[in-house]
Coordinates of C-alpha atoms and ligand atoms in Angstrom, one line a residue:
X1 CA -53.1 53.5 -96.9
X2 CA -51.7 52.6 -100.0
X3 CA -48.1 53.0 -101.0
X4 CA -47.4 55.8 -103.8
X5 CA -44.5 57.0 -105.2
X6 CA -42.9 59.5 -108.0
X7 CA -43.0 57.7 -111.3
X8 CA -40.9 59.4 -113.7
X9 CA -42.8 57.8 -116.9
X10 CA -45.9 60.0 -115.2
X11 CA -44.2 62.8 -114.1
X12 CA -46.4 62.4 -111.1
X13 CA -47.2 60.6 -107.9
X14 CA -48.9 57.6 -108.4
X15 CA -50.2 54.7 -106.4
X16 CA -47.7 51.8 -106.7
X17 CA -49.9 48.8 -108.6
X18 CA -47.6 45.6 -109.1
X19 CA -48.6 43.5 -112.2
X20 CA -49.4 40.5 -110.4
X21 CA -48.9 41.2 -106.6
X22 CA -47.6 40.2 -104.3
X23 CA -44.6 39.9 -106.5
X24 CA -42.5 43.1 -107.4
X25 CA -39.6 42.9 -109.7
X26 CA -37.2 45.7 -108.9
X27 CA -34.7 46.1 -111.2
X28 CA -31.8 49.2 -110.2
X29 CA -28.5 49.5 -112.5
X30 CA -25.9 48.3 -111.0
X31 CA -22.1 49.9 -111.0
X32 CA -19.5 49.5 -113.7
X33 CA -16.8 47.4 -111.9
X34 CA -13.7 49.7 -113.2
X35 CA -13.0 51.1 -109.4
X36 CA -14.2 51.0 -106.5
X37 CA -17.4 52.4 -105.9
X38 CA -17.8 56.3 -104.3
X39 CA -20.1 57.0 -102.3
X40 CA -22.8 59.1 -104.8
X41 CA -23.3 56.0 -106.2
X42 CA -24.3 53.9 -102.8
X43 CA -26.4 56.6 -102.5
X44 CA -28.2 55.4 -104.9
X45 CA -27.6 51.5 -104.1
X46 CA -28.4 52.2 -100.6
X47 CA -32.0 53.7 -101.7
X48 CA -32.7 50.8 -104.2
X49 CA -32.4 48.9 -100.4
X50 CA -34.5 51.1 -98.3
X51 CA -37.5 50.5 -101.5
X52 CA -36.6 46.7 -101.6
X53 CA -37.3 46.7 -97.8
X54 CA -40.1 49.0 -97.4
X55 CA -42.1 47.1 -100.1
X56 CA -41.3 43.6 -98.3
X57 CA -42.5 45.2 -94.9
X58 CA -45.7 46.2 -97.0
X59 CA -45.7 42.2 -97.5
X60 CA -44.5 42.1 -101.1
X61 CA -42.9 39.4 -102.5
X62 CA -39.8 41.4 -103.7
X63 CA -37.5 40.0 -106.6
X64 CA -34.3 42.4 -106.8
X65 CA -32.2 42.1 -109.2
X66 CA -28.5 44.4 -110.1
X67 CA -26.6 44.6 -112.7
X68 CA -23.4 44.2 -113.0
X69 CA -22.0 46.1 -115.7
X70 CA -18.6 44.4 -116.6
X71 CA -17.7 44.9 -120.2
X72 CA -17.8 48.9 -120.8
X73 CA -15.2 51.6 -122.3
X74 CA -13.5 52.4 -118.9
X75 CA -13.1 49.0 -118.2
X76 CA -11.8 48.0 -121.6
X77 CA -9.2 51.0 -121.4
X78 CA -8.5 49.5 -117.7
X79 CA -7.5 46.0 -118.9
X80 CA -6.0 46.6 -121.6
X81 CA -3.7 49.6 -119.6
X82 CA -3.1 46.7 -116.7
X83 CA -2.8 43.6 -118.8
X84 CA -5.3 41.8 -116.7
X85 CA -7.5 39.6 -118.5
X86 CA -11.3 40.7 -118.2
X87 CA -12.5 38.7 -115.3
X88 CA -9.9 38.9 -112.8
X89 CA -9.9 42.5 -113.6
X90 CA -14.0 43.1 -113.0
X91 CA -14.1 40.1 -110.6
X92 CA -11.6 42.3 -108.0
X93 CA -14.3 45.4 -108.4
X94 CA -17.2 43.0 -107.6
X95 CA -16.3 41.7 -105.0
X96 CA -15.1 44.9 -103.5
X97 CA -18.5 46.0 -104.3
X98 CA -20.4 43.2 -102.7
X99 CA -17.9 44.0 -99.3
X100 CA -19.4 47.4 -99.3
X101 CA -23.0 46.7 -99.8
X102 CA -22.4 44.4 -97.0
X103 CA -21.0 46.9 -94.8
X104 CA -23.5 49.3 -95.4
X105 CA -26.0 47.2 -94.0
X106 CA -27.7 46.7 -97.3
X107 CA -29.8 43.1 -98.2
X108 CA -27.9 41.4 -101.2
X109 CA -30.2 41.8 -104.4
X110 CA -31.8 38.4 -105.1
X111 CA -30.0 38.4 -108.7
X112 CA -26.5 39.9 -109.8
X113 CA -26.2 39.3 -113.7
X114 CA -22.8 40.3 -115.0
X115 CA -23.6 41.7 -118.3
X116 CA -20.9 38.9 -119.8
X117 CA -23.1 36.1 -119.1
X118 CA -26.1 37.6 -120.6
X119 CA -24.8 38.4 -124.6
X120 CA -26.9 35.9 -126.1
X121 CA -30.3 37.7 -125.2
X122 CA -28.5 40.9 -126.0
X123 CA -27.6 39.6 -129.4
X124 CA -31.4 38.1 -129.7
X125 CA -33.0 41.6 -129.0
X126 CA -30.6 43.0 -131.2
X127 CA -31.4 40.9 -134.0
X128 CA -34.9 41.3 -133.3
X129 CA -34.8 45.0 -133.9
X130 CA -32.4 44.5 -136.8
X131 CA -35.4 42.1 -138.3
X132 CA -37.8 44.7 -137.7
X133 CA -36.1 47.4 -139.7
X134 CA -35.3 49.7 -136.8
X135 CA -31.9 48.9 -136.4
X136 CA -29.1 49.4 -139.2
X137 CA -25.6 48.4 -139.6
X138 CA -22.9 50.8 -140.3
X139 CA -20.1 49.6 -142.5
X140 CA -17.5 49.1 -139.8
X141 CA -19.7 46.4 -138.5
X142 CA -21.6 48.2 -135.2
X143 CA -25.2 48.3 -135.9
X144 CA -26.9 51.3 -134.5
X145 CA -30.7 52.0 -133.3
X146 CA -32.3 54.2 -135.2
X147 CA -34.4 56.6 -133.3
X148 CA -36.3 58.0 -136.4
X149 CA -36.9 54.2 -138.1
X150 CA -38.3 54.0 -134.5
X151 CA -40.7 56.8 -134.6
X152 CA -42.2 55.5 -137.4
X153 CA -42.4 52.0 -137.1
X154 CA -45.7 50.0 -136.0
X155 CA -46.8 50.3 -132.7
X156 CA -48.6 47.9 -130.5
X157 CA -52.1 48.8 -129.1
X158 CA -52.0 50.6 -125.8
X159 CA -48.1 51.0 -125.7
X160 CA -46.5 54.6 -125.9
X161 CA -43.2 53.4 -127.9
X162 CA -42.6 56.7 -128.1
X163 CA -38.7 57.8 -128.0
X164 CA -38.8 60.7 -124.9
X165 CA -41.1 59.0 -122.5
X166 CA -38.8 60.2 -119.5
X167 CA -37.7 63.5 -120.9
X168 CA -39.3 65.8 -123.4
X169 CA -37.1 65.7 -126.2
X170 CA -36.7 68.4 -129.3
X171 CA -35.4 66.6 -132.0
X172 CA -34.4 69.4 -133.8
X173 CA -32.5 71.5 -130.9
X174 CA -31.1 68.5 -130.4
X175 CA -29.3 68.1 -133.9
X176 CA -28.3 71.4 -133.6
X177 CA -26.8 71.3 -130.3
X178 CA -24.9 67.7 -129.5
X179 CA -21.9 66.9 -130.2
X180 CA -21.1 64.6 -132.8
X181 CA -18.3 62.5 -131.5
X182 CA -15.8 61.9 -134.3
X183 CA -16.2 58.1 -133.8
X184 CA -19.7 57.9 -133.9
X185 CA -20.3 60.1 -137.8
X186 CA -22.0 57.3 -139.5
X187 CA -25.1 57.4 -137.3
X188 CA -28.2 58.6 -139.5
X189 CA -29.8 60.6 -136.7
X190 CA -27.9 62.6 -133.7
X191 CA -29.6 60.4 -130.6
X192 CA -29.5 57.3 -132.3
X193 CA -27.1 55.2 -130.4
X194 CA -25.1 52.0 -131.1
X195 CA -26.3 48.9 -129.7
X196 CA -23.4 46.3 -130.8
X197 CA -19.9 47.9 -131.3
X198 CA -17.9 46.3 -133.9
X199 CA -14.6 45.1 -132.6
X200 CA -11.7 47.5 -133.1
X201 CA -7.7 46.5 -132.2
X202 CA -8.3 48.3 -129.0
X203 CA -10.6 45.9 -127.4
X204 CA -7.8 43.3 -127.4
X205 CA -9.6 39.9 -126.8
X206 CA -12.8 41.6 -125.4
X207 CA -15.1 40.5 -128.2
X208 CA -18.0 38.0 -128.8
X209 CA -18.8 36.7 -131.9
X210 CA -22.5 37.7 -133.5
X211 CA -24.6 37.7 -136.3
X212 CA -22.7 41.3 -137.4
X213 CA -19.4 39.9 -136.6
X214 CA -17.2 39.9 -133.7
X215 CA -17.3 43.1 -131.0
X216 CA -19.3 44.0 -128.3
X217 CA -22.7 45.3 -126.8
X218 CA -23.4 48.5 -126.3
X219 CA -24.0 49.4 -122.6
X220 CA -27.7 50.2 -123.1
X221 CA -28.8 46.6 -124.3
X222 CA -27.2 45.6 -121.3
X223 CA -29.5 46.3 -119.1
X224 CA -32.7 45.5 -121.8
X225 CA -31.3 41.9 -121.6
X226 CA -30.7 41.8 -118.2
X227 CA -33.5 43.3 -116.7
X228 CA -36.1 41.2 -119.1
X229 CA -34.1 38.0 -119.0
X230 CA -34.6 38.0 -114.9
X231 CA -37.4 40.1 -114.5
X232 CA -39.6 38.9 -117.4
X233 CA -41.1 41.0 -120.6
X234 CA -43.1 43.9 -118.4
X235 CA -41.9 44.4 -115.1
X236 CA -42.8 46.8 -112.2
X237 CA -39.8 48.9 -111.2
X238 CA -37.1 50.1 -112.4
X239 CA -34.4 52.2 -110.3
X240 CA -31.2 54.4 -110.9
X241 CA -29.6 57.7 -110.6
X242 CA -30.7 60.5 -111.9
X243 CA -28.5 60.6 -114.4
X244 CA -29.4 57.8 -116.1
X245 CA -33.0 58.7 -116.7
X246 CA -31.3 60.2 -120.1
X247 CA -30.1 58.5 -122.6
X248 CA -29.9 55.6 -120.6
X249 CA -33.1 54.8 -119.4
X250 CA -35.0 56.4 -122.6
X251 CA -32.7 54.3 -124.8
X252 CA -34.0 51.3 -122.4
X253 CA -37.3 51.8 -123.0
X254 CA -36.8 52.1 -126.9
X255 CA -35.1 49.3 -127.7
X256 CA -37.6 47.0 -125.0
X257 CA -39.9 48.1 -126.2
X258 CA -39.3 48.4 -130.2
X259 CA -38.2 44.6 -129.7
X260 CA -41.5 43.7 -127.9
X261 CA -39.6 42.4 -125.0
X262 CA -37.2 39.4 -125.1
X263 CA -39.9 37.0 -125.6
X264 CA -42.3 38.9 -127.3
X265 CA -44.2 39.3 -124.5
X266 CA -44.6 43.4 -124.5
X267 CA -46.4 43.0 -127.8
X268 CA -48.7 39.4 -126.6
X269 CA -49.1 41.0 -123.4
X270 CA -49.3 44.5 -124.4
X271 CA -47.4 45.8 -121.9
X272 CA -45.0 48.8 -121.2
X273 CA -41.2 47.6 -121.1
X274 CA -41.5 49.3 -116.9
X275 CA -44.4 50.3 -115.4
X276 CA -42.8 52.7 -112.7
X277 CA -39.2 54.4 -112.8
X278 CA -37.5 55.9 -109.8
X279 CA -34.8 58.3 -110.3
X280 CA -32.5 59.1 -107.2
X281 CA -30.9 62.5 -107.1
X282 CA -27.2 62.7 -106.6
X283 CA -24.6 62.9 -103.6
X284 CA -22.9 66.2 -103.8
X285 CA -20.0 67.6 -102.4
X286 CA -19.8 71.3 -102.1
X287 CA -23.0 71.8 -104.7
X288 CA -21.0 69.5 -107.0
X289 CA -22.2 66.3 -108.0
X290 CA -19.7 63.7 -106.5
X291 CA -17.6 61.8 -109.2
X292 CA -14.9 60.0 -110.4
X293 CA -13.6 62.4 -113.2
X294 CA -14.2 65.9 -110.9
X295 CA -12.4 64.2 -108.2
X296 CA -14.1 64.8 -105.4
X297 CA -15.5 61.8 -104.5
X298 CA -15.0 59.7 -101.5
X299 CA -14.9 55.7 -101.6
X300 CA -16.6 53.8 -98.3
X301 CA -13.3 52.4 -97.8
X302 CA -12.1 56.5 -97.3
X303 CA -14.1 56.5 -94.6
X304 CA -14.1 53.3 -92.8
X305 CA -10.7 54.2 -92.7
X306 CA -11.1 57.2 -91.2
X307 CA -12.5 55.3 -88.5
X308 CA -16.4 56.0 -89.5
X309 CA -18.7 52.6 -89.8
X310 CA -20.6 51.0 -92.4
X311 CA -23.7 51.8 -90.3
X312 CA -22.8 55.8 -89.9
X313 CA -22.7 56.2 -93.4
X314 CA -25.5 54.6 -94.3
X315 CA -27.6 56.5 -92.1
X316 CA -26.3 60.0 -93.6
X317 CA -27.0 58.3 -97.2
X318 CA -30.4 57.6 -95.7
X319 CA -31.0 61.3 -94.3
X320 CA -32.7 62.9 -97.0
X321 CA -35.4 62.1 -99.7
X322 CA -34.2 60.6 -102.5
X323 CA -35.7 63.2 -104.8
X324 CA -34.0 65.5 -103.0
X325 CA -30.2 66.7 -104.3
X326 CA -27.9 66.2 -100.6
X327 CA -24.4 67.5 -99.6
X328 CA -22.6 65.2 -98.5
X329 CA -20.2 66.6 -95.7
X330 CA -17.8 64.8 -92.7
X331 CA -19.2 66.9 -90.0
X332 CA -22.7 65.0 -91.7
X333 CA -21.4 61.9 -90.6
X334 CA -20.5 63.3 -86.8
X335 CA -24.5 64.1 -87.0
X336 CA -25.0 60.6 -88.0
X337 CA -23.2 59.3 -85.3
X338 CA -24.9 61.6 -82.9
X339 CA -28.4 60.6 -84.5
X340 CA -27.4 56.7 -84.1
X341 CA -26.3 57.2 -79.9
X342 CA -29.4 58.7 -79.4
X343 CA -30.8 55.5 -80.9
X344 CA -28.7 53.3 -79.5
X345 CA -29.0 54.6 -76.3
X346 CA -32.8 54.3 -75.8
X347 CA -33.0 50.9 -77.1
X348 CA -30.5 49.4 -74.8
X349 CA -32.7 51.0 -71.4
X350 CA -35.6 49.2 -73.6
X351 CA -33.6 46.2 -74.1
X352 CA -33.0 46.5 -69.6
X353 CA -36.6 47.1 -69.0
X354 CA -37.8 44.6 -70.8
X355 CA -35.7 41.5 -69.6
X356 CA -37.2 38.2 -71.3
X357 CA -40.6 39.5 -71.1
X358 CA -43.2 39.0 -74.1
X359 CA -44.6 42.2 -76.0
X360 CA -48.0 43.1 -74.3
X361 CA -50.4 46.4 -74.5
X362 CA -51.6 48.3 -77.5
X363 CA -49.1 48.7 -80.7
X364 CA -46.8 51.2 -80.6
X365 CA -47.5 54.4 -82.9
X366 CA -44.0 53.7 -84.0
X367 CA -44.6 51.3 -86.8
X368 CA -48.2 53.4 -88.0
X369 CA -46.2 56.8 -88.2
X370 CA -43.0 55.4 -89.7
X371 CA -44.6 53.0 -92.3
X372 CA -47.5 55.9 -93.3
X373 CA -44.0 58.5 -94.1
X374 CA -42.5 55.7 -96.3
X375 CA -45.6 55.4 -98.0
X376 CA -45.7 58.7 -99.3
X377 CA -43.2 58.4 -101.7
X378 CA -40.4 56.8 -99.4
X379 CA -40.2 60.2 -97.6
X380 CA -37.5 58.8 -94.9
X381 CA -37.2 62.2 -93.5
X382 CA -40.7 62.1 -92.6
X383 CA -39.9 58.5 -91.2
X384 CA -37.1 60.1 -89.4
X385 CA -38.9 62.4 -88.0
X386 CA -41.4 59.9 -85.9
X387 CA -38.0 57.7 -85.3
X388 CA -36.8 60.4 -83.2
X389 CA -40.1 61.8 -81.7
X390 CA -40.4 57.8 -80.4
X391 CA -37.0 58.5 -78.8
X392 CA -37.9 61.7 -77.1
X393 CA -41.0 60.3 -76.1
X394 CA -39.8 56.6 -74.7
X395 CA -36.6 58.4 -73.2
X396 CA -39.3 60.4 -70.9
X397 CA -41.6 57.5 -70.5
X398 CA -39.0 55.5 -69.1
X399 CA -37.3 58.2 -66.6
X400 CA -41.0 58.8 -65.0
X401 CA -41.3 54.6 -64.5
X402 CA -43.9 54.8 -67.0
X403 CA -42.8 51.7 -69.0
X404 CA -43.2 48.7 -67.7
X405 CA -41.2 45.0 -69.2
X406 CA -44.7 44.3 -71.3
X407 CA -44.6 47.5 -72.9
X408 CA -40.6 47.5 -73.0
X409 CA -40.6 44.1 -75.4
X410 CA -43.4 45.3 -77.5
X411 CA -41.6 49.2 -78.2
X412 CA -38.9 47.1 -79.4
X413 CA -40.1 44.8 -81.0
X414 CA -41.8 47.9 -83.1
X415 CA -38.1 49.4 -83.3
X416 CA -37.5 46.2 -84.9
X417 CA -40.0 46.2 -87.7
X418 CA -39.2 49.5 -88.3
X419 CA -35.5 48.9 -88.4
X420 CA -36.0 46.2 -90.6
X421 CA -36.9 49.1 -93.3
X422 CA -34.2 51.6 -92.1
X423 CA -31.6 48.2 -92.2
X424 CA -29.3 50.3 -89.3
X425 CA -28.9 47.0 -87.3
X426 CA -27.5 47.2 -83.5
X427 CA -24.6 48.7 -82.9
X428 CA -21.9 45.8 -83.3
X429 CA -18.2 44.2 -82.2
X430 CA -18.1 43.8 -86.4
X431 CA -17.6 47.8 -86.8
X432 CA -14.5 47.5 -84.9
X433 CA -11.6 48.7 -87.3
X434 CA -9.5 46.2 -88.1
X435 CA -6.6 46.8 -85.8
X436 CA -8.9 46.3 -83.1
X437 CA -10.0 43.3 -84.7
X438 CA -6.4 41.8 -85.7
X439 CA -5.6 42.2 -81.3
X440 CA -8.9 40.6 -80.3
X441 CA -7.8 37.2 -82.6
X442 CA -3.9 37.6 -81.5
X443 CA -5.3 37.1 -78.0
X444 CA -7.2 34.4 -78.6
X445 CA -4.4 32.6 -80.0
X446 CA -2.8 34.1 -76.8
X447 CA -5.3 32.2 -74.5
X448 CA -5.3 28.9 -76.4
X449 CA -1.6 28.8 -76.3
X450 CA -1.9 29.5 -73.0
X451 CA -0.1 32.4 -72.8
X452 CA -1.7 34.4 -70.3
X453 CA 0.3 37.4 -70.0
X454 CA 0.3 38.5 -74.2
X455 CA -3.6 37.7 -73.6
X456 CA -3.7 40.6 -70.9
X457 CA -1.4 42.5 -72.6
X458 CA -3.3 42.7 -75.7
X459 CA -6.2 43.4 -73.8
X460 CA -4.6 46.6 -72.5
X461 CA -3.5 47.7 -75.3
X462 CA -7.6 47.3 -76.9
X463 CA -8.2 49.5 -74.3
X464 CA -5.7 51.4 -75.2
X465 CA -7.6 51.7 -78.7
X466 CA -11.0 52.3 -76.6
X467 CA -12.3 48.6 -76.8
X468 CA -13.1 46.2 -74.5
X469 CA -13.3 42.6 -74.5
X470 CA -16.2 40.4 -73.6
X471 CA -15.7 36.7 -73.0
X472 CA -19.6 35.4 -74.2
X473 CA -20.7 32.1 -74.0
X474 CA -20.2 32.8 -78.2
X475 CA -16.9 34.1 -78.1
X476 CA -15.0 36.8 -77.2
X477 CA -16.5 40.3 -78.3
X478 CA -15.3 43.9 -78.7
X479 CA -17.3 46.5 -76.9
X480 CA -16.6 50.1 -77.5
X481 CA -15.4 51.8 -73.9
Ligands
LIG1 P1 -21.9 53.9 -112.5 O1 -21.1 52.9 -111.7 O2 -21.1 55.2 -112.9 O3 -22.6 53.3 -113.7 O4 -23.0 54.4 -111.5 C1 -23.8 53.6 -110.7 C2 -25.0 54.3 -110.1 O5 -24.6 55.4 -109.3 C3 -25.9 54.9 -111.2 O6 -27.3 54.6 -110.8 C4 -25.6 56.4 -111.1 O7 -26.8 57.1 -111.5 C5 -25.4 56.6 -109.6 N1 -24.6 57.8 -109.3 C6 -23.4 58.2 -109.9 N2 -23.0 59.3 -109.3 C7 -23.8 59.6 -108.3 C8 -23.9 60.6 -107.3 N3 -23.0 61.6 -107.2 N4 -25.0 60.6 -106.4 C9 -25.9 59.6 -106.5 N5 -25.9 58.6 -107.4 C10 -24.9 58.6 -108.3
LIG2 ZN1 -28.9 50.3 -116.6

């Protein structure tokens, strides 16, 4: 059965066509590195894993690619309030970030442009549409897109290049309705929206030098230049939350595609800018979406601290489907730990039954059920649902001796594969917190200095903690008690 899934451009469910399988490019905008990162948004990182992996277990050549976005107004207001310079101040964030994607189990994307190293093809689209008429400086300097120069400029067979491809738009309600920001009254046309902002005393050395004089992008071309310069003129998926779908992702496909790509290859090859756009809904928190500026967010590192893993929170991220709003709760993440013992539990008697034996017998239903939900949209709470039938039905299959080692190896090795979607991983010493983790190297240094006693006295007090040590042939480990 073929993979389909909601494309926002059709409003519909469609079957997933790459452009030239079996590559995919998957592009999903990535966080601005002002903060650390709450969890809403991993929601949303966490599904842009869950499609990067379910598309390589349907054997596509997958090349995912992030964003990071690192020059922005929040960030700008940051450095200049810390008196950090620009890099150190985003490189912190980043690498914070990366630590969490880590911990929650998700694959690194293949590519992760900082917006900073890619101004020269913003400046080159920019120009382009400047060229073509459709954009216009103002006099500070900032040049602007302009939506109704766009509406009526010359259109490429085949290709929409229509401004409101991801949301019906009413021009006129619009006008009426939207603020004006004070900043922003030179702009001919309410929605048009600034693509490089002149430099202003503000921005302190955050500037690049460009054709319209010094200043900065705008955070739109960003992710035009990116997202081409990686992914090519005409790629296959694009992914963000669904937030973004508007102006973000409209202003995206405008500017792509009024530019004709980076290379010119929309227009040569006559090709949309995407071909599919996924939209995630958000993480809420009492019917509130969670955010920074309503304050009730939590940060993955809130929680780890709390003494919940990487792996529990990604499985509560991972409950619902996408498309689906979800309210996030801490009792939610006692389920998730419930949900991922039951797991746990079942594949360790497999991982006993089985011994060293070799996968024999027919192929599970696991891996048929599981894959077919995904398929349908990436509806993971369909795959749940044969996830935990498989452990109500192995559990009993193993108490009446009905399992023997062949059949053992093979039901994991279908966990496995289907694990390698769901990206939980086994249950590990790594989640220990870090307390348990600082003890477990002091008595190491305990043993190798020969110090007996402190060893067994830190050891005691791990078990204190609820964690006890296993000398492997690799090492010592922690094992929860
Ligand atoms: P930002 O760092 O604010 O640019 O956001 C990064 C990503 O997180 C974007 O794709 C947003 O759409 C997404 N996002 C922001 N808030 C939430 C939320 N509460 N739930 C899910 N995704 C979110
Ligand atoms: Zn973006």
């Amino acid at each position: 059965m073929a993979l389909r899934l909601f494309n926002t451009l059709a409003r519909a469910t469609e079957e997933f066509v790459p452009i030239a399988p079996p590559r995919v490019g998957l592009y999903c905008c990535g966080p601005t590195v002002y903060d650390f990162g709450h969890i809403g948004n991993f929601r949303t990182f966490v599904f842009s894993d869950l499609v990067r992996r379910h598309l390589e277990f349907r054997g596509f050549a997958v090349n995912h690619v992030m964003n990071i976005t690192d020059v922005e107004d929040k960030i700008i207001r940051r450095v200049r309030e810390t008196g950090t310079p620009l890099r150190e101040y985003t490189g912190r964030f980043t690498d914070a970030f990366l630590q969490d994607l880590d911990a929650l189990g998700c694959r690194r994307p293949h590519h992760l442009p900082r917006a900073t190293d890619h101004i020269d093809g913003m400046i080159r689209l920019i120009a382009r549409l400047v060229e073509r008429g459709i954009a216009y400086r103002t006099p500070d300097g900032s040049v602007y897109f302009g939506i109704e120069k766009y509406r009526a400029s010359e259109r490429w067979p085949g290709c929409a290049c229509r401004y409101g491809q991801l949301v019906n738009l009413n021009f006129d309600e619009q006008r009426a309705t939207e603020r004006v920001a004070a900043d922003e009254y030179e702009k001919d046309h309410i929605a048009d929206f600034a693509l490089w902002k002149a430099r202003v005393p503000d921005d302190g050395d955050v500037f690049w030098e460009s054709p319209w004089g010094q200043g900065r992008p705008g955070w739109h071309i960003e992710c035009s230049a990116m997202s081409l310069a990686l992914l090519g003129d005409g790629f296959d998926v694009h992914l963000g939350g669904e937030d973004l779908a508007f102006p973000h992702h409209e202003d995206e496909i405008a500017q792509s595609e009024a530019a004709g790509g980076l290379e010119g290859g929309l227009w040569n090859e006559r090709r949309p800018f995407v071909k599919y756009w996924l939209h995630a809904a958000h993480l809420l928190v009492e019917g509130k979406k969670m955010s920074k500026s309503l304050g009730n967010f939590h940060t993955l590192r809130d929680l780890l601290g709390r003494g919940y893993t990487g792996r529990e929170v990604r499985q509560l991220l991972l409950a619902a489907h996408y498309r689906d709003t979800f309210n996030f709760t801490v009792e939610g993440l006692d389920g998730a730990r419930a949900a991922l013992a039951r797991i746990d539990e079942c594949t360790a008697k497999l991982r006993e039954a089985a011994g060293n034996a070799v996968a024999a017998g027919p192929a599970p239903a696991l891996v048929t059920a599981f894959g077919a939900a995904l398929d349908e949209d990436f509806n993971v709470s369909r795959g749940w649902a044969a996830v935990f039938d498989w452990v109500r039905d192995t559990n009993r299959a193993l108490a009446a001796g009905e399992i023997d080692a062949a059949r053992a190896a093979a039901e994991l090795a279908a966990w496995e594969r289907v694990d390698g979607v769901l990206g939980l991983g086994g249950k590990s010493a790594e989640e220990a917190p870090a307390a348990a983790v600082a003890l477990l190297e002091a008595r190491t240094a305990a043993k190798k200095a020969k110090d007996f006693a402190r060893a067994d006295t830190i050891r005691a007090e791990l078990k204190a903690l609820g964690w006890a040590v296993e000398d492997t042939a690799k090492g010592p480990k922690l094992k929860k008690t």
